[in-house]
């Protein structure tokens, strides 16, 4: 599963950012897996790294976390989803609108399904335009909208049955 998505991300960088394939190395690190027996509190944190083999510069490119919903082994929270800008790797650093966020989404949902979760929950806010578009495109259900009294932002709660 990991190799499949790393290959897809690598293809995007080679085709759309014109990075020579021989100069590019992509890896994924499973940062944490607490309670690997599937008990409450399990967390899987993935970080995707990119390395320019010519310059030997190495940067985090994207990350996400899947965390058990407390008290429910059939539900997982998809959180801390970020596509970063590895400035030192690419001359033109913008990695948005290339489909990498959509690939992260698909990777996370496929991983959740392989781990026998049935429901994925996520939150976003009014300023998460890319994430909100992905949720709509991938047919998530917006189940709640509220104002976060701490930040003043409008928050959306999303569900996806898998």
Short mmCIF file of N, CA and C in Angstrom, two decimals:
data_model
loop_
_atom_site.label_atom_id
_atom_site.label_comp_id
_atom_site.label_asym_id
_atom_site.label_seq_id
_atom_site.Cartn_x
_atom_site.Cartn_y
_atom_site.Cartn_z
N UNK A 1 0.83 -1.19 0.00
CA UNK A 1 0.00 0.00 0.00
C UNK A 1 0.87 1.26 0.00
N UNK A 2 1.88 1.27 0.86
CA UNK A 2 2.76 2.44 0.94
C UNK A 2 3.49 2.64 -0.38
N UNK A 3 4.03 1.57 -0.94
CA UNK A 3 4.77 1.68 -2.21
C UNK A 3 3.88 2.18 -3.33
N UNK A 4 2.62 1.74 -3.35
CA UNK A 4 1.68 2.18 -4.38
C UNK A 4 1.55 3.71 -4.37
N UNK A 5 1.31 4.29 -3.20
CA UNK A 5 1.09 5.73 -3.11
C UNK A 5 2.38 6.52 -3.28
N UNK A 6 3.49 5.99 -2.81
CA UNK A 6 4.77 6.68 -3.03
C UNK A 6 5.07 6.74 -4.53
N UNK A 7 4.77 5.66 -5.24
CA UNK A 7 4.97 5.64 -6.69
C UNK A 7 4.09 6.66 -7.39
N UNK A 8 2.84 6.78 -6.96
CA UNK A 8 1.93 7.76 -7.57
C UNK A 8 2.40 9.19 -7.31
N UNK A 9 2.87 9.47 -6.10
CA UNK A 9 3.37 10.81 -5.78
C UNK A 9 4.64 11.10 -6.59
N UNK A 10 5.50 10.12 -6.69
CA UNK A 10 6.73 10.29 -7.48
C UNK A 10 6.38 10.61 -8.93
N UNK A 11 5.41 9.90 -9.48
CA UNK A 11 5.00 10.16 -10.87
C UNK A 11 4.52 11.59 -11.04
N UNK A 12 3.76 12.10 -10.08
CA UNK A 12 3.28 13.48 -10.16
C UNK A 12 4.46 14.45 -10.19
N UNK A 13 5.44 14.23 -9.33
CA UNK A 13 6.58 15.14 -9.26
C UNK A 13 7.41 15.10 -10.54
N UNK A 14 7.56 13.91 -11.11
CA UNK A 14 8.33 13.77 -12.34
C UNK A 14 7.59 14.41 -13.51
N UNK A 15 6.27 14.14 -13.60
CA UNK A 15 5.50 14.63 -14.74
C UNK A 15 5.14 16.10 -14.64
N UNK A 16 4.67 16.53 -13.48
CA UNK A 16 4.15 17.89 -13.36
C UNK A 16 5.18 18.91 -12.89
N UNK A 17 6.18 18.47 -12.15
CA UNK A 17 7.21 19.39 -11.68
C UNK A 17 8.51 19.21 -12.45
N UNK A 18 8.52 18.25 -13.38
CA UNK A 18 9.67 17.98 -14.24
C UNK A 18 10.94 17.73 -13.45
N UNK A 19 10.82 17.00 -12.35
CA UNK A 19 11.97 16.60 -11.56
C UNK A 19 12.53 15.34 -12.20
N UNK A 20 13.82 15.32 -12.57
CA UNK A 20 14.38 14.10 -13.16
C UNK A 20 14.23 12.92 -12.20
N UNK A 21 13.69 11.84 -12.71
CA UNK A 21 13.39 10.68 -11.86
C UNK A 21 14.66 10.17 -11.17
N UNK A 22 15.80 10.29 -11.83
CA UNK A 22 17.05 9.79 -11.23
C UNK A 22 17.53 10.67 -10.07
N UNK A 23 16.96 11.87 -9.95
CA UNK A 23 17.35 12.78 -8.87
C UNK A 23 16.40 12.71 -7.67
N UNK A 24 15.41 11.85 -7.73
CA UNK A 24 14.33 11.89 -6.76
C UNK A 24 14.21 10.59 -5.97
N UNK A 25 14.09 10.74 -4.67
CA UNK A 25 13.83 9.59 -3.80
C UNK A 25 12.68 9.97 -2.88
N UNK A 26 11.68 9.11 -2.79
CA UNK A 26 10.53 9.38 -1.93
C UNK A 26 10.42 8.23 -0.94
N UNK A 27 10.15 8.58 0.31
CA UNK A 27 10.01 7.54 1.34
C UNK A 27 8.85 7.90 2.26
N UNK A 28 8.37 6.90 2.94
CA UNK A 28 7.29 7.09 3.91
C UNK A 28 7.73 6.49 5.22
N UNK A 29 7.53 7.23 6.28
CA UNK A 29 7.87 6.73 7.61
C UNK A 29 6.59 6.56 8.41
N UNK A 30 6.45 5.40 9.01
CA UNK A 30 5.38 5.17 9.97
C UNK A 30 5.94 5.64 11.30
N UNK A 31 5.50 6.81 11.75
CA UNK A 31 6.11 7.48 12.90
C UNK A 31 5.68 6.87 14.22
N UNK A 32 4.42 6.49 14.32
CA UNK A 32 3.98 5.94 15.60
C UNK A 32 2.85 4.98 15.42
N UNK A 33 2.89 3.94 16.16
CA UNK A 33 1.78 2.99 16.19
C UNK A 33 1.65 2.53 17.62
N UNK A 34 0.81 3.21 18.37
CA UNK A 34 0.60 2.82 19.75
C UNK A 34 -0.51 1.79 19.80
N UNK A 35 -0.45 0.92 20.73
CA UNK A 35 -1.45 -0.14 20.88
C UNK A 35 -1.71 -0.85 19.55
N UNK A 36 -0.69 -1.49 18.97
CA UNK A 36 -0.85 -2.11 17.66
C UNK A 36 -1.87 -3.25 17.64
N UNK A 37 -2.36 -3.68 18.79
CA UNK A 37 -3.37 -4.74 18.83
C UNK A 37 -4.76 -4.22 18.52
N UNK A 38 -4.88 -2.94 18.19
CA UNK A 38 -6.17 -2.38 17.83
C UNK A 38 -7.00 -1.93 19.01
N UNK A 39 -6.39 -1.88 20.19
CA UNK A 39 -7.13 -1.42 21.36
C UNK A 39 -7.34 0.09 21.27
N UNK A 40 -8.26 0.61 22.08
CA UNK A 40 -8.51 2.06 22.06
C UNK A 40 -7.20 2.82 22.19
N UNK A 41 -7.10 3.88 21.43
CA UNK A 41 -5.92 4.73 21.51
C UNK A 41 -4.88 4.46 20.44
N UNK A 42 -5.13 3.54 19.51
CA UNK A 42 -4.16 3.29 18.45
C UNK A 42 -4.01 4.51 17.56
N UNK A 43 -2.77 4.79 17.18
CA UNK A 43 -2.48 5.93 16.31
C UNK A 43 -1.46 5.50 15.27
N UNK A 44 -1.73 5.82 14.02
CA UNK A 44 -0.78 5.63 12.94
C UNK A 44 -0.48 6.99 12.35
N UNK A 45 0.79 7.37 12.34
CA UNK A 45 1.18 8.67 11.81
C UNK A 45 2.15 8.42 10.65
N UNK A 46 1.78 8.92 9.48
CA UNK A 46 2.60 8.75 8.29
C UNK A 46 3.23 10.08 7.90
N UNK A 47 4.51 10.04 7.56
CA UNK A 47 5.20 11.21 7.02
C UNK A 47 5.85 10.80 5.71
N UNK A 48 5.65 11.61 4.68
CA UNK A 48 6.23 11.33 3.38
C UNK A 48 7.37 12.32 3.16
N UNK A 49 8.53 11.78 2.84
CA UNK A 49 9.74 12.57 2.67
C UNK A 49 10.20 12.53 1.22
N UNK A 50 10.81 13.61 0.78
CA UNK A 50 11.37 13.67 -0.57
C UNK A 50 12.83 14.07 -0.45
N UNK A 51 13.66 13.46 -1.30
CA UNK A 51 15.10 13.74 -1.27
C UNK A 51 15.58 14.01 -2.69
N UNK A 52 16.34 15.10 -2.84
CA UNK A 52 17.00 15.39 -4.10
C UNK A 52 18.36 14.69 -4.04
N UNK A 53 18.55 13.67 -4.86
CA UNK A 53 19.77 12.87 -4.78
C UNK A 53 21.01 13.65 -5.26
N UNK A 54 20.80 14.66 -6.09
CA UNK A 54 21.95 15.48 -6.53
C UNK A 54 22.46 16.34 -5.39
N UNK A 55 21.57 17.06 -4.75
CA UNK A 55 21.98 17.99 -3.68
C UNK A 55 22.00 17.32 -2.31
N UNK A 56 21.43 16.13 -2.21
CA UNK A 56 21.32 15.39 -0.94
C UNK A 56 20.43 16.10 0.08
N UNK A 57 19.61 17.04 -0.38
CA UNK A 57 18.67 17.71 0.53
C UNK A 57 17.45 16.82 0.71
N UNK A 58 16.96 16.80 1.94
CA UNK A 58 15.92 15.86 2.35
C UNK A 58 14.89 16.61 3.17
N UNK A 59 13.62 16.62 2.76
CA UNK A 59 12.59 17.37 3.48
C UNK A 59 11.29 16.58 3.57
N UNK A 60 10.55 16.87 4.64
CA UNK A 60 9.21 16.32 4.77
C UNK A 60 8.31 16.99 3.74
N UNK A 61 7.49 16.20 3.05
CA UNK A 61 6.65 16.72 1.99
C UNK A 61 5.18 16.70 2.36
N UNK A 62 4.76 15.71 3.13
CA UNK A 62 3.35 15.58 3.47
C UNK A 62 3.23 14.69 4.70
N UNK A 63 2.09 14.81 5.37
CA UNK A 63 1.86 13.95 6.53
C UNK A 63 0.36 13.83 6.80
N UNK A 64 0.00 12.77 7.52
CA UNK A 64 -1.35 12.63 8.04
C UNK A 64 -1.31 11.62 9.19
N UNK A 65 -2.39 11.62 9.96
CA UNK A 65 -2.48 10.71 11.10
C UNK A 65 -3.86 10.08 11.10
N UNK A 66 -3.90 8.80 11.44
CA UNK A 66 -5.15 8.08 11.69
C UNK A 66 -5.15 7.72 13.17
N UNK A 67 -6.18 8.16 13.89
CA UNK A 67 -6.23 7.93 15.33
C UNK A 67 -7.58 7.34 15.70
N UNK A 68 -7.53 6.26 16.50
CA UNK A 68 -8.78 5.64 16.97
C UNK A 68 -9.70 6.67 17.59
N UNK A 69 -10.98 6.54 17.33
CA UNK A 69 -11.97 7.32 18.04
C UNK A 69 -12.09 6.71 19.44
N UNK A 70 -11.91 7.50 20.50
CA UNK A 70 -11.99 6.93 21.85
C UNK A 70 -13.30 6.17 22.07
N UNK A 71 -13.18 4.96 22.56
CA UNK A 71 -14.35 4.15 22.90
C UNK A 71 -15.00 3.43 21.75
N UNK A 72 -14.41 3.51 20.52
CA UNK A 72 -15.03 2.86 19.37
C UNK A 72 -13.95 2.33 18.44
N UNK A 73 -13.77 1.03 18.41
CA UNK A 73 -12.72 0.45 17.59
C UNK A 73 -13.07 0.42 16.10
N UNK A 74 -14.30 0.77 15.73
CA UNK A 74 -14.70 0.77 14.32
C UNK A 74 -14.60 2.12 13.65
N UNK A 75 -14.19 3.13 14.39
CA UNK A 75 -14.14 4.49 13.86
C UNK A 75 -12.74 5.07 14.06
N UNK A 76 -12.29 5.82 13.07
CA UNK A 76 -10.96 6.42 13.13
C UNK A 76 -11.06 7.89 12.73
N UNK A 77 -10.17 8.71 13.30
CA UNK A 77 -10.12 10.13 12.97
C UNK A 77 -8.95 10.35 12.01
N UNK A 78 -9.23 10.99 10.89
CA UNK A 78 -8.23 11.37 9.89
C UNK A 78 -7.85 12.81 10.21
N UNK A 79 -6.61 13.03 10.64
CA UNK A 79 -6.24 14.34 11.18
C UNK A 79 -4.80 14.71 10.82
N UNK A 80 -4.45 15.95 11.10
CA UNK A 80 -3.10 16.49 10.89
C UNK A 80 -2.63 16.26 9.46
N UNK A 81 -3.53 16.49 8.51
CA UNK A 81 -3.23 16.32 7.09
C UNK A 81 -2.59 17.59 6.57
N UNK A 82 -1.38 17.47 6.03
CA UNK A 82 -0.66 18.64 5.55
C UNK A 82 0.16 18.26 4.31
N UNK A 83 0.10 19.10 3.28
CA UNK A 83 1.04 19.04 2.17
C UNK A 83 1.98 20.22 2.37
N UNK A 84 3.24 19.90 2.57
CA UNK A 84 4.25 20.93 2.86
C UNK A 84 4.95 21.37 1.58
N UNK A 85 5.71 22.43 1.68
CA UNK A 85 6.46 22.96 0.54
C UNK A 85 7.96 22.75 0.77
N UNK A 86 8.55 21.68 0.23
CA UNK A 86 9.99 21.46 0.41
C UNK A 86 10.81 22.38 -0.49
N UNK A 87 11.00 23.62 -0.05
CA UNK A 87 11.63 24.68 -0.85
C UNK A 87 12.99 24.29 -1.41
N UNK A 88 13.79 23.58 -0.62
CA UNK A 88 15.15 23.28 -1.08
C UNK A 88 15.19 22.20 -2.15
N UNK A 89 14.09 21.49 -2.35
CA UNK A 89 14.09 20.36 -3.29
C UNK A 89 13.75 20.82 -4.70
N UNK A 90 12.79 21.74 -4.81
CA UNK A 90 12.30 22.15 -6.11
C UNK A 90 12.58 23.63 -6.35
N UNK A 91 12.88 23.97 -7.59
CA UNK A 91 13.07 25.39 -7.93
C UNK A 91 11.77 26.15 -7.77
N UNK A 92 10.68 25.54 -8.19
CA UNK A 92 9.35 26.14 -8.02
C UNK A 92 8.65 25.33 -6.94
N UNK A 93 8.54 25.87 -5.73
CA UNK A 93 8.13 25.06 -4.59
C UNK A 93 6.65 24.70 -4.49
N UNK A 94 5.79 25.29 -5.29
CA UNK A 94 4.37 25.09 -5.08
C UNK A 94 3.92 23.67 -5.43
N UNK A 95 3.51 22.93 -4.43
CA UNK A 95 3.02 21.56 -4.63
C UNK A 95 1.51 21.47 -4.59
N UNK A 96 0.83 22.61 -4.47
CA UNK A 96 -0.62 22.60 -4.43
C UNK A 96 -1.19 22.42 -5.83
N UNK A 97 -2.39 21.90 -5.88
CA UNK A 97 -3.13 21.68 -7.13
C UNK A 97 -2.47 20.66 -8.04
N UNK A 98 -1.66 19.77 -7.47
CA UNK A 98 -1.05 18.70 -8.26
C UNK A 98 -1.72 17.36 -8.01
N UNK A 99 -2.60 17.30 -7.00
CA UNK A 99 -3.26 16.04 -6.67
C UNK A 99 -2.63 15.29 -5.51
N UNK A 100 -1.62 15.88 -4.87
CA UNK A 100 -0.95 15.20 -3.76
C UNK A 100 -1.88 15.09 -2.56
N UNK A 101 -2.65 16.12 -2.27
CA UNK A 101 -3.62 16.06 -1.17
C UNK A 101 -4.67 14.98 -1.40
N UNK A 102 -5.11 14.84 -2.63
CA UNK A 102 -6.09 13.79 -2.96
C UNK A 102 -5.46 12.41 -2.79
N UNK A 103 -4.20 12.27 -3.19
CA UNK A 103 -3.51 10.98 -3.00
C UNK A 103 -3.34 10.67 -1.51
N UNK A 104 -3.02 11.68 -0.69
CA UNK A 104 -2.94 11.45 0.76
C UNK A 104 -4.27 10.95 1.30
N UNK A 105 -5.33 11.60 0.86
CA UNK A 105 -6.69 11.21 1.26
C UNK A 105 -6.94 9.74 0.90
N UNK A 106 -6.67 9.39 -0.35
CA UNK A 106 -6.93 8.02 -0.81
C UNK A 106 -6.06 7.02 -0.06
N UNK A 107 -4.81 7.37 0.20
CA UNK A 107 -3.88 6.53 0.95
C UNK A 107 -4.44 6.29 2.36
N UNK A 108 -4.87 7.36 3.02
CA UNK A 108 -5.38 7.24 4.39
C UNK A 108 -6.64 6.38 4.44
N UNK A 109 -7.56 6.60 3.51
CA UNK A 109 -8.80 5.81 3.52
C UNK A 109 -8.55 4.35 3.18
N UNK A 110 -7.64 4.09 2.26
CA UNK A 110 -7.32 2.70 1.95
C UNK A 110 -6.65 2.02 3.14
N UNK A 111 -5.76 2.75 3.84
CA UNK A 111 -5.12 2.20 5.04
C UNK A 111 -6.17 1.93 6.12
N UNK A 112 -7.10 2.87 6.32
CA UNK A 112 -8.14 2.68 7.33
C UNK A 112 -9.00 1.46 7.01
N UNK A 113 -9.30 1.28 5.74
CA UNK A 113 -10.12 0.13 5.34
C UNK A 113 -9.37 -1.19 5.58
N UNK A 114 -8.08 -1.21 5.26
CA UNK A 114 -7.27 -2.42 5.49
C UNK A 114 -7.13 -2.73 6.97
N UNK A 115 -7.27 -1.70 7.81
CA UNK A 115 -7.21 -1.88 9.26
C UNK A 115 -8.60 -2.15 9.86
N UNK A 116 -9.58 -2.39 9.01
CA UNK A 116 -10.94 -2.79 9.39
C UNK A 116 -11.75 -1.71 10.09
N UNK A 117 -11.46 -0.44 9.80
CA UNK A 117 -12.33 0.62 10.29
C UNK A 117 -13.53 0.72 9.35
N UNK A 118 -14.65 1.18 9.88
CA UNK A 118 -15.87 1.32 9.09
C UNK A 118 -16.24 2.78 8.83
N UNK A 119 -15.83 3.66 9.73
CA UNK A 119 -16.17 5.08 9.64
C UNK A 119 -14.93 5.93 9.87
N UNK A 120 -14.75 6.93 9.02
CA UNK A 120 -13.66 7.88 9.18
C UNK A 120 -14.29 9.24 9.46
N UNK A 121 -13.76 9.93 10.46
CA UNK A 121 -14.22 11.27 10.83
C UNK A 121 -13.07 12.25 10.64
N UNK A 122 -13.39 13.44 10.20
CA UNK A 122 -12.37 14.48 10.05
C UNK A 122 -13.01 15.83 10.33
N UNK A 123 -12.19 16.81 10.64
CA UNK A 123 -12.67 18.18 10.76
C UNK A 123 -11.84 19.04 9.83
N UNK A 124 -12.44 20.13 9.43
CA UNK A 124 -11.74 21.16 8.66
C UNK A 124 -12.36 22.48 9.08
N UNK A 125 -11.85 23.57 8.54
CA UNK A 125 -12.48 24.85 8.84
C UNK A 125 -12.65 25.65 7.56
N UNK A 126 -13.21 26.81 7.71
CA UNK A 126 -13.54 27.64 6.56
C UNK A 126 -12.32 28.05 5.75
N UNK A 127 -11.12 27.94 6.32
CA UNK A 127 -9.90 28.33 5.62
C UNK A 127 -9.17 27.15 4.97
N UNK A 128 -9.71 25.95 5.09
CA UNK A 128 -9.10 24.75 4.52
C UNK A 128 -9.71 24.46 3.15
N UNK A 129 -9.56 25.37 2.23
CA UNK A 129 -10.20 25.26 0.92
C UNK A 129 -9.87 23.99 0.18
N UNK A 130 -8.58 23.63 0.11
CA UNK A 130 -8.19 22.42 -0.60
C UNK A 130 -8.81 21.19 0.05
N UNK A 131 -8.70 21.11 1.39
CA UNK A 131 -9.23 19.94 2.10
C UNK A 131 -10.75 19.85 1.93
N UNK A 132 -11.44 20.96 2.05
CA UNK A 132 -12.90 20.94 1.89
C UNK A 132 -13.29 20.47 0.49
N UNK A 133 -12.56 20.91 -0.53
CA UNK A 133 -12.86 20.47 -1.90
C UNK A 133 -12.64 18.97 -2.07
N UNK A 134 -11.58 18.45 -1.44
CA UNK A 134 -11.33 17.01 -1.50
C UNK A 134 -12.47 16.25 -0.84
N UNK A 135 -12.90 16.69 0.33
CA UNK A 135 -14.01 16.00 1.02
C UNK A 135 -15.27 16.02 0.17
N UNK A 136 -15.57 17.12 -0.46
CA UNK A 136 -16.76 17.20 -1.32
C UNK A 136 -16.60 16.29 -2.53
N UNK A 137 -15.45 16.36 -3.18
CA UNK A 137 -15.20 15.55 -4.38
C UNK A 137 -15.26 14.05 -4.05
N UNK A 138 -14.78 13.68 -2.88
CA UNK A 138 -14.74 12.27 -2.48
C UNK A 138 -16.01 11.83 -1.74
N UNK A 139 -17.02 12.69 -1.75
CA UNK A 139 -18.35 12.38 -1.23
C UNK A 139 -18.40 12.07 0.26
N UNK A 140 -17.70 12.87 1.05
CA UNK A 140 -17.86 12.82 2.49
C UNK A 140 -19.18 13.51 2.84
N UNK A 141 -19.71 13.21 4.01
CA UNK A 141 -20.93 13.85 4.49
C UNK A 141 -20.55 14.87 5.56
N UNK A 142 -20.96 16.11 5.34
CA UNK A 142 -20.74 17.15 6.36
C UNK A 142 -21.85 16.97 7.38
N UNK A 143 -21.49 16.56 8.60
CA UNK A 143 -22.50 16.23 9.61
C UNK A 143 -22.74 17.34 10.64
N UNK A 144 -21.83 18.29 10.71
CA UNK A 144 -21.98 19.35 11.71
C UNK A 144 -21.15 20.56 11.29
N UNK A 145 -21.63 21.72 11.63
CA UNK A 145 -20.91 22.98 11.46
C UNK A 145 -21.07 23.75 12.76
N UNK A 146 -19.97 24.28 13.28
CA UNK A 146 -20.06 25.06 14.51
C UNK A 146 -18.96 26.11 14.54
N UNK A 147 -19.14 27.10 15.41
CA UNK A 147 -18.12 28.11 15.61
C UNK A 147 -17.23 27.68 16.77
N UNK A 148 -15.95 27.59 16.51
CA UNK A 148 -14.98 27.26 17.55
C UNK A 148 -14.79 28.51 18.41
N UNK A 149 -15.20 28.44 19.64
CA UNK A 149 -15.11 29.60 20.53
C UNK A 149 -13.66 29.96 20.86
N UNK A 150 -12.75 28.99 20.74
CA UNK A 150 -11.33 29.28 21.01
C UNK A 150 -10.70 30.09 19.89
N UNK A 151 -10.99 29.73 18.65
CA UNK A 151 -10.33 30.39 17.52
C UNK A 151 -11.23 31.37 16.78
N UNK A 152 -12.53 31.25 16.98
CA UNK A 152 -13.47 32.09 16.24
C UNK A 152 -13.76 31.57 14.84
N UNK A 153 -13.16 30.45 14.45
CA UNK A 153 -13.33 29.90 13.11
C UNK A 153 -14.57 29.02 13.03
N UNK A 154 -15.10 28.92 11.82
CA UNK A 154 -16.20 28.00 11.55
C UNK A 154 -15.59 26.64 11.24
N UNK A 155 -16.02 25.61 11.95
CA UNK A 155 -15.47 24.25 11.83
C UNK A 155 -16.53 23.35 11.22
N UNK A 156 -16.07 22.47 10.32
CA UNK A 156 -16.93 21.47 9.71
C UNK A 156 -16.50 20.10 10.20
N UNK A 157 -17.47 19.26 10.54
CA UNK A 157 -17.22 17.87 10.94
C UNK A 157 -17.71 17.00 9.78
N UNK A 158 -16.83 16.11 9.31
CA UNK A 158 -17.11 15.27 8.15
C UNK A 158 -17.08 13.80 8.54
N UNK A 159 -17.92 12.99 7.89
CA UNK A 159 -17.90 11.53 8.05
C UNK A 159 -17.82 10.88 6.68
N UNK A 160 -17.14 9.72 6.66
CA UNK A 160 -17.07 8.92 5.44
C UNK A 160 -17.17 7.46 5.84
N UNK A 161 -18.21 6.77 5.37
CA UNK A 161 -18.32 5.33 5.57
C UNK A 161 -17.44 4.65 4.53
N UNK A 162 -16.63 3.69 5.00
CA UNK A 162 -15.72 3.00 4.07
C UNK A 162 -15.97 1.51 4.05
#
